[in-house]
């Protein structure tokens, strides 16, 4: 139900700067990871994904880095724009559990004009 | 834009009422999911389905139930709503060979 609890961590960046959003995942058996963007009042939207046999993948203005040793995932956004302001979630899928995505706690990105 | 739709977008209902949140997708996806999300918090999986006549409970315990009689339709029902059910409910779907999930806009439920 409703919860007055922890607020999401917030990253504030200047428009035009690069943003780095970090995520620690929980299960060393996870083999597929996705970054989602959620704007206010909307459902999450796919940004980029990466499989565990890779350590880097690039998209348009975004790069995902995977460090399996420390179970860490990061999303880099180049030349951050006001439209990038949103909450960003990482999600993991565990090998052998192909039907479930487990979401991390999210980071709010605020872009200053 | 993904073709997955949720209705209603917003619902305010009294305690004890039975409600059904609708979710439909036109992509022919086998897998469908329901997530619960409190404001400013992460998404928690409450139900998922591999395909028709298949449903499983997710990681977060929920008093809701789901059904999957048709591929495109995955409704969620609360038999007796309580204030603790107040939250946002997000439906998603994905293909069998791809874990990427497409989300609907969500239903924001308030139980008074």
CSV table of C-alpha atoms in Angstrom, one decimal:
chain,number,residue,atom,x,y,z
A,1,UNK,CA,0.0,0.0,0.0
A,2,UNK,CA,1.0,3.6,0.3
A,3,UNK,CA,4.2,4.1,2.1
A,4,UNK,CA,5.8,7.3,3.4
A,5,UNK,CA,9.2,5.8,3.3
A,6,UNK,CA,12.5,6.3,1.6
A,7,UNK,CA,12.7,8.7,-1.2
A,8,UNK,CA,14.6,7.7,-4.3
A,9,UNK,CA,18.2,8.9,-4.5
A,10,UNK,CA,18.5,11.9,-6.7
A,11,UNK,CA,21.1,12.9,-9.2
A,12,UNK,CA,21.1,16.5,-10.4
A,13,UNK,CA,23.1,17.4,-13.5
A,14,UNK,CA,23.6,20.5,-15.6
A,15,UNK,CA,22.1,20.3,-19.1
A,16,UNK,CA,24.7,19.2,-21.5
A,17,UNK,CA,26.8,17.3,-19.0
A,18,UNK,CA,27.1,13.6,-18.9
A,19,UNK,CA,25.2,11.6,-16.3
A,20,UNK,CA,26.1,8.3,-14.6
A,21,UNK,CA,23.5,6.3,-12.8
A,22,UNK,CA,24.5,3.3,-10.8
A,23,UNK,CA,22.8,0.1,-9.7
A,24,UNK,CA,23.9,-2.7,-7.5
A,25,UNK,CA,22.2,-6.0,-8.4
A,26,UNK,CA,21.6,-8.8,-6.0
A,27,UNK,CA,22.0,-12.1,-7.7
A,28,UNK,CA,25.2,-13.4,-9.2
A,29,UNK,CA,23.1,-15.8,-11.3
A,30,UNK,CA,21.4,-13.0,-13.1
A,31,UNK,CA,22.3,-13.1,-16.8
A,32,UNK,CA,20.3,-10.3,-18.4
A,33,UNK,CA,19.9,-6.6,-17.3
A,34,UNK,CA,17.8,-3.8,-18.5
A,35,UNK,CA,17.6,-0.1,-17.8
A,36,UNK,CA,14.2,1.5,-17.8
A,37,UNK,CA,13.2,5.2,-17.7
A,38,UNK,CA,10.0,6.2,-16.0
A,39,UNK,CA,8.5,9.6,-16.4
A,40,UNK,CA,6.0,11.0,-14.1
A,41,UNK,CA,2.6,9.4,-14.5
A,42,UNK,CA,3.8,6.8,-17.0
A,43,UNK,CA,4.9,3.2,-17.1
A,44,UNK,CA,8.6,2.3,-17.4
A,45,UNK,CA,10.1,2.5,-20.8
A,46,UNK,CA,13.0,0.4,-22.1
A,47,UNK,CA,16.2,2.2,-22.7
A,48,UNK,CA,19.0,-0.4,-23.2
A,49,UNK,CA,19.8,-4.0,-22.2
A,50,UNK,CA,22.9,-6.1,-21.7
A,51,UNK,CA,23.7,-9.7,-21.3
A,52,UNK,CA,26.1,-11.1,-18.8
A,53,UNK,CA,28.6,-12.2,-21.5
A,54,UNK,CA,29.2,-8.5,-22.3
A,55,UNK,CA,30.6,-5.7,-20.2
A,56,UNK,CA,29.6,-2.8,-22.3
A,57,UNK,CA,26.9,-1.9,-24.7
A,58,UNK,CA,26.2,1.4,-26.4
A,59,UNK,CA,23.0,2.9,-27.7
A,60,UNK,CA,22.0,6.4,-28.9
A,61,UNK,CA,23.5,8.7,-26.2
A,62,UNK,CA,23.5,5.9,-23.7
A,63,UNK,CA,26.0,3.3,-22.6
A,64,UNK,CA,25.5,0.5,-20.1
A,65,UNK,CA,28.5,-1.0,-18.2
A,66,UNK,CA,28.4,-4.3,-16.4
A,67,UNK,CA,30.9,-5.3,-13.8
A,68,UNK,CA,30.0,-8.9,-12.8
A,69,UNK,CA,32.8,-9.1,-10.2
A,70,UNK,CA,31.2,-6.5,-7.9
A,71,UNK,CA,27.6,-7.0,-9.3
A,72,UNK,CA,27.4,-3.4,-10.5
A,73,UNK,CA,25.6,-1.9,-13.4
A,74,UNK,CA,25.8,1.7,-14.6
A,75,UNK,CA,24.0,3.8,-17.2
A,76,UNK,CA,25.8,6.7,-18.8
A,77,UNK,CA,23.8,9.4,-20.6
A,78,UNK,CA,25.8,11.7,-22.8
A,79,UNK,CA,24.9,15.4,-23.2
A,80,UNK,CA,22.0,15.1,-20.8
A,81,UNK,CA,18.9,16.9,-21.9
A,82,UNK,CA,15.8,18.2,-20.0
A,83,UNK,CA,13.8,15.4,-21.5
A,84,UNK,CA,16.1,12.9,-19.7
A,85,UNK,CA,14.6,14.0,-16.4
A,86,UNK,CA,12.9,10.9,-15.0
A,87,UNK,CA,13.4,8.0,-12.6
A,88,UNK,CA,15.7,5.3,-13.9
A,89,UNK,CA,15.5,1.7,-12.8
A,90,UNK,CA,17.8,-1.2,-13.4
A,91,UNK,CA,16.2,-4.7,-13.7
A,92,UNK,CA,17.8,-8.1,-13.6
A,93,UNK,CA,16.7,-11.5,-14.9
A,94,UNK,CA,18.0,-14.6,-13.2
A,95,UNK,CA,19.2,-17.5,-15.3
A,96,UNK,CA,16.6,-20.2,-15.2
A,97,UNK,CA,13.9,-17.8,-14.1
A,98,UNK,CA,13.1,-16.5,-17.6
A,99,UNK,CA,9.8,-15.0,-16.8
A,100,UNK,CA,10.6,-12.6,-14.0
A,101,UNK,CA,12.3,-9.2,-14.0
A,102,UNK,CA,13.4,-8.0,-10.6
A,103,UNK,CA,13.7,-4.2,-10.3
A,104,UNK,CA,16.2,-2.2,-8.3
A,105,UNK,CA,15.2,0.8,-6.2
A,106,UNK,CA,15.6,3.5,-8.9
A,107,UNK,CA,17.4,6.9,-9.2
A,108,UNK,CA,15.7,10.2,-9.9
A,109,UNK,CA,17.6,12.3,-12.5
A,110,UNK,CA,17.0,16.0,-12.5
A,111,UNK,CA,18.4,18.1,-15.3
A,112,UNK,CA,19.1,21.7,-14.5
A,113,UNK,CA,18.7,24.1,-17.5
B,1,UNK,CA,4.9,2.9,-28.5
B,2,UNK,CA,4.0,-0.5,-27.1
B,3,UNK,CA,0.5,-1.7,-27.6
B,4,UNK,CA,-0.4,-2.5,-24.0
B,5,UNK,CA,-3.4,-0.8,-22.4
B,6,UNK,CA,-4.6,-0.5,-18.8
B,7,UNK,CA,-8.0,0.7,-17.6
B,8,UNK,CA,-8.9,2.6,-15.6
B,9,UNK,CA,-6.0,5.1,-15.3
B,10,UNK,CA,-7.3,6.3,-12.0
B,11,UNK,CA,-9.7,4.7,-9.6
B,12,UNK,CA,-11.0,5.8,-6.2
B,13,UNK,CA,-13.1,3.2,-4.4
B,14,UNK,CA,-14.5,2.5,-1.0
B,15,UNK,CA,-13.3,-0.1,1.4
B,16,UNK,CA,-14.8,-3.6,0.8
B,17,UNK,CA,-15.6,-3.1,-2.8
B,18,UNK,CA,-14.6,-5.7,-5.4
B,19,UNK,CA,-12.5,-4.2,-8.3
B,20,UNK,CA,-10.9,-5.5,-11.5
B,21,UNK,CA,-8.1,-3.8,-13.1
B,22,UNK,CA,-7.9,-4.4,-16.9
B,23,UNK,CA,-4.8,-5.0,-19.0
B,24,UNK,CA,-4.8,-5.9,-22.6
B,25,UNK,CA,-2.0,-6.2,-25.2
B,26,UNK,CA,-2.2,-6.5,-28.9
B,27,UNK,CA,1.3,-7.7,-29.6
B,28,UNK,CA,0.6,-11.4,-29.1
B,29,UNK,CA,3.0,-11.6,-26.2
B,30,UNK,CA,3.0,-14.9,-24.2
B,31,UNK,CA,4.3,-13.5,-21.0
B,32,UNK,CA,2.4,-10.9,-18.9
B,33,UNK,CA,3.1,-9.4,-15.5
B,34,UNK,CA,1.6,-7.2,-12.8
B,35,UNK,CA,3.8,-5.0,-10.7
B,36,UNK,CA,2.9,-2.8,-7.7
B,37,UNK,CA,4.6,0.5,-7.3
B,38,UNK,CA,4.2,2.9,-4.4
B,39,UNK,CA,5.0,6.6,-5.2
B,40,UNK,CA,8.7,7.1,-5.4
B,41,UNK,CA,9.5,3.5,-4.8
B,42,UNK,CA,10.6,0.5,-6.8
B,43,UNK,CA,8.4,-2.0,-8.7
B,44,UNK,CA,7.5,-5.2,-7.0
B,45,UNK,CA,6.3,-8.2,-9.1
B,46,UNK,CA,3.0,-9.5,-7.7
B,47,UNK,CA,1.8,-11.8,-10.5
B,48,UNK,CA,3.0,-13.2,-13.8
B,49,UNK,CA,1.8,-15.5,-16.6
B,50,UNK,CA,3.7,-17.7,-19.1
B,51,UNK,CA,0.6,-18.0,-21.4
B,52,UNK,CA,-3.0,-18.9,-21.4
B,53,UNK,CA,-4.2,-20.7,-18.3
B,54,UNK,CA,-0.9,-20.2,-16.6
B,55,UNK,CA,-0.5,-17.8,-13.6
B,56,UNK,CA,2.1,-17.6,-10.8
B,57,UNK,CA,2.5,-15.4,-7.8
B,58,UNK,CA,5.4,-13.0,-7.8
B,59,UNK,CA,7.9,-12.0,-5.1
B,60,UNK,CA,5.6,-9.6,-3.2
B,61,UNK,CA,2.7,-11.1,-1.5
B,62,UNK,CA,-0.6,-9.7,-2.7
B,63,UNK,CA,-4.2,-10.3,-1.9
B,64,UNK,CA,-5.1,-9.9,-5.5
B,65,UNK,CA,-5.8,-12.6,-8.0
B,66,UNK,CA,-5.3,-12.8,-11.8
B,67,UNK,CA,-6.6,-14.9,-14.7
B,68,UNK,CA,-5.3,-15.6,-18.2
B,69,UNK,CA,-8.1,-16.9,-20.3
B,70,UNK,CA,-7.0,-15.2,-23.5
B,71,UNK,CA,-3.5,-14.4,-24.6
B,72,UNK,CA,-4.2,-10.7,-24.9
B,73,UNK,CA,-6.0,-10.2,-21.6
B,74,UNK,CA,-4.6,-10.3,-18.0
B,75,UNK,CA,-7.0,-8.8,-15.5
B,76,UNK,CA,-6.2,-8.3,-11.8
B,77,UNK,CA,-9.0,-8.6,-9.2
B,78,UNK,CA,-9.3,-7.5,-5.6
B,79,UNK,CA,-12.2,-9.2,-3.9
B,80,UNK,CA,-12.4,-6.7,-1.1
B,81,UNK,CA,-10.4,-3.5,-1.4
B,82,UNK,CA,-8.7,-2.0,1.6
B,83,UNK,CA,-6.8,1.2,2.2
B,84,UNK,CA,-3.5,-0.8,2.3
B,85,UNK,CA,-4.2,-1.7,-1.4
B,86,UNK,CA,-3.8,2.0,-2.4
B,87,UNK,CA,-0.9,2.0,-4.9
B,88,UNK,CA,-0.1,2.1,-8.6
B,89,UNK,CA,-0.5,-1.1,-10.5
B,90,UNK,CA,1.6,-1.6,-13.7
B,91,UNK,CA,0.9,-4.3,-16.3
B,92,UNK,CA,3.6,-5.5,-18.7
B,93,UNK,CA,4.1,-8.1,-21.4
B,94,UNK,CA,7.0,-9.7,-23.2
B,95,UNK,CA,7.7,-12.3,-25.9
B,96,UNK,CA,8.7,-15.8,-25.0
B,97,UNK,CA,12.3,-15.4,-26.2
B,98,UNK,CA,12.9,-11.9,-24.9
B,99,UNK,CA,12.8,-10.7,-21.4
B,100,UNK,CA,12.4,-7.1,-22.3
B,101,UNK,CA,9.0,-6.0,-20.9
B,102,UNK,CA,6.7,-3.4,-22.3
B,103,UNK,CA,4.7,-1.5,-19.8
B,104,UNK,CA,1.2,0.0,-19.8
B,105,UNK,CA,0.5,3.4,-18.3
B,106,UNK,CA,-0.5,2.0,-15.0
B,107,UNK,CA,-3.7,2.2,-12.8
B,108,UNK,CA,-3.5,4.5,-9.8
B,109,UNK,CA,-5.8,3.0,-7.2
B,110,UNK,CA,-6.9,4.8,-4.1
B,111,UNK,CA,-9.1,2.9,-1.5
B,112,UNK,CA,-10.9,5.2,1.0
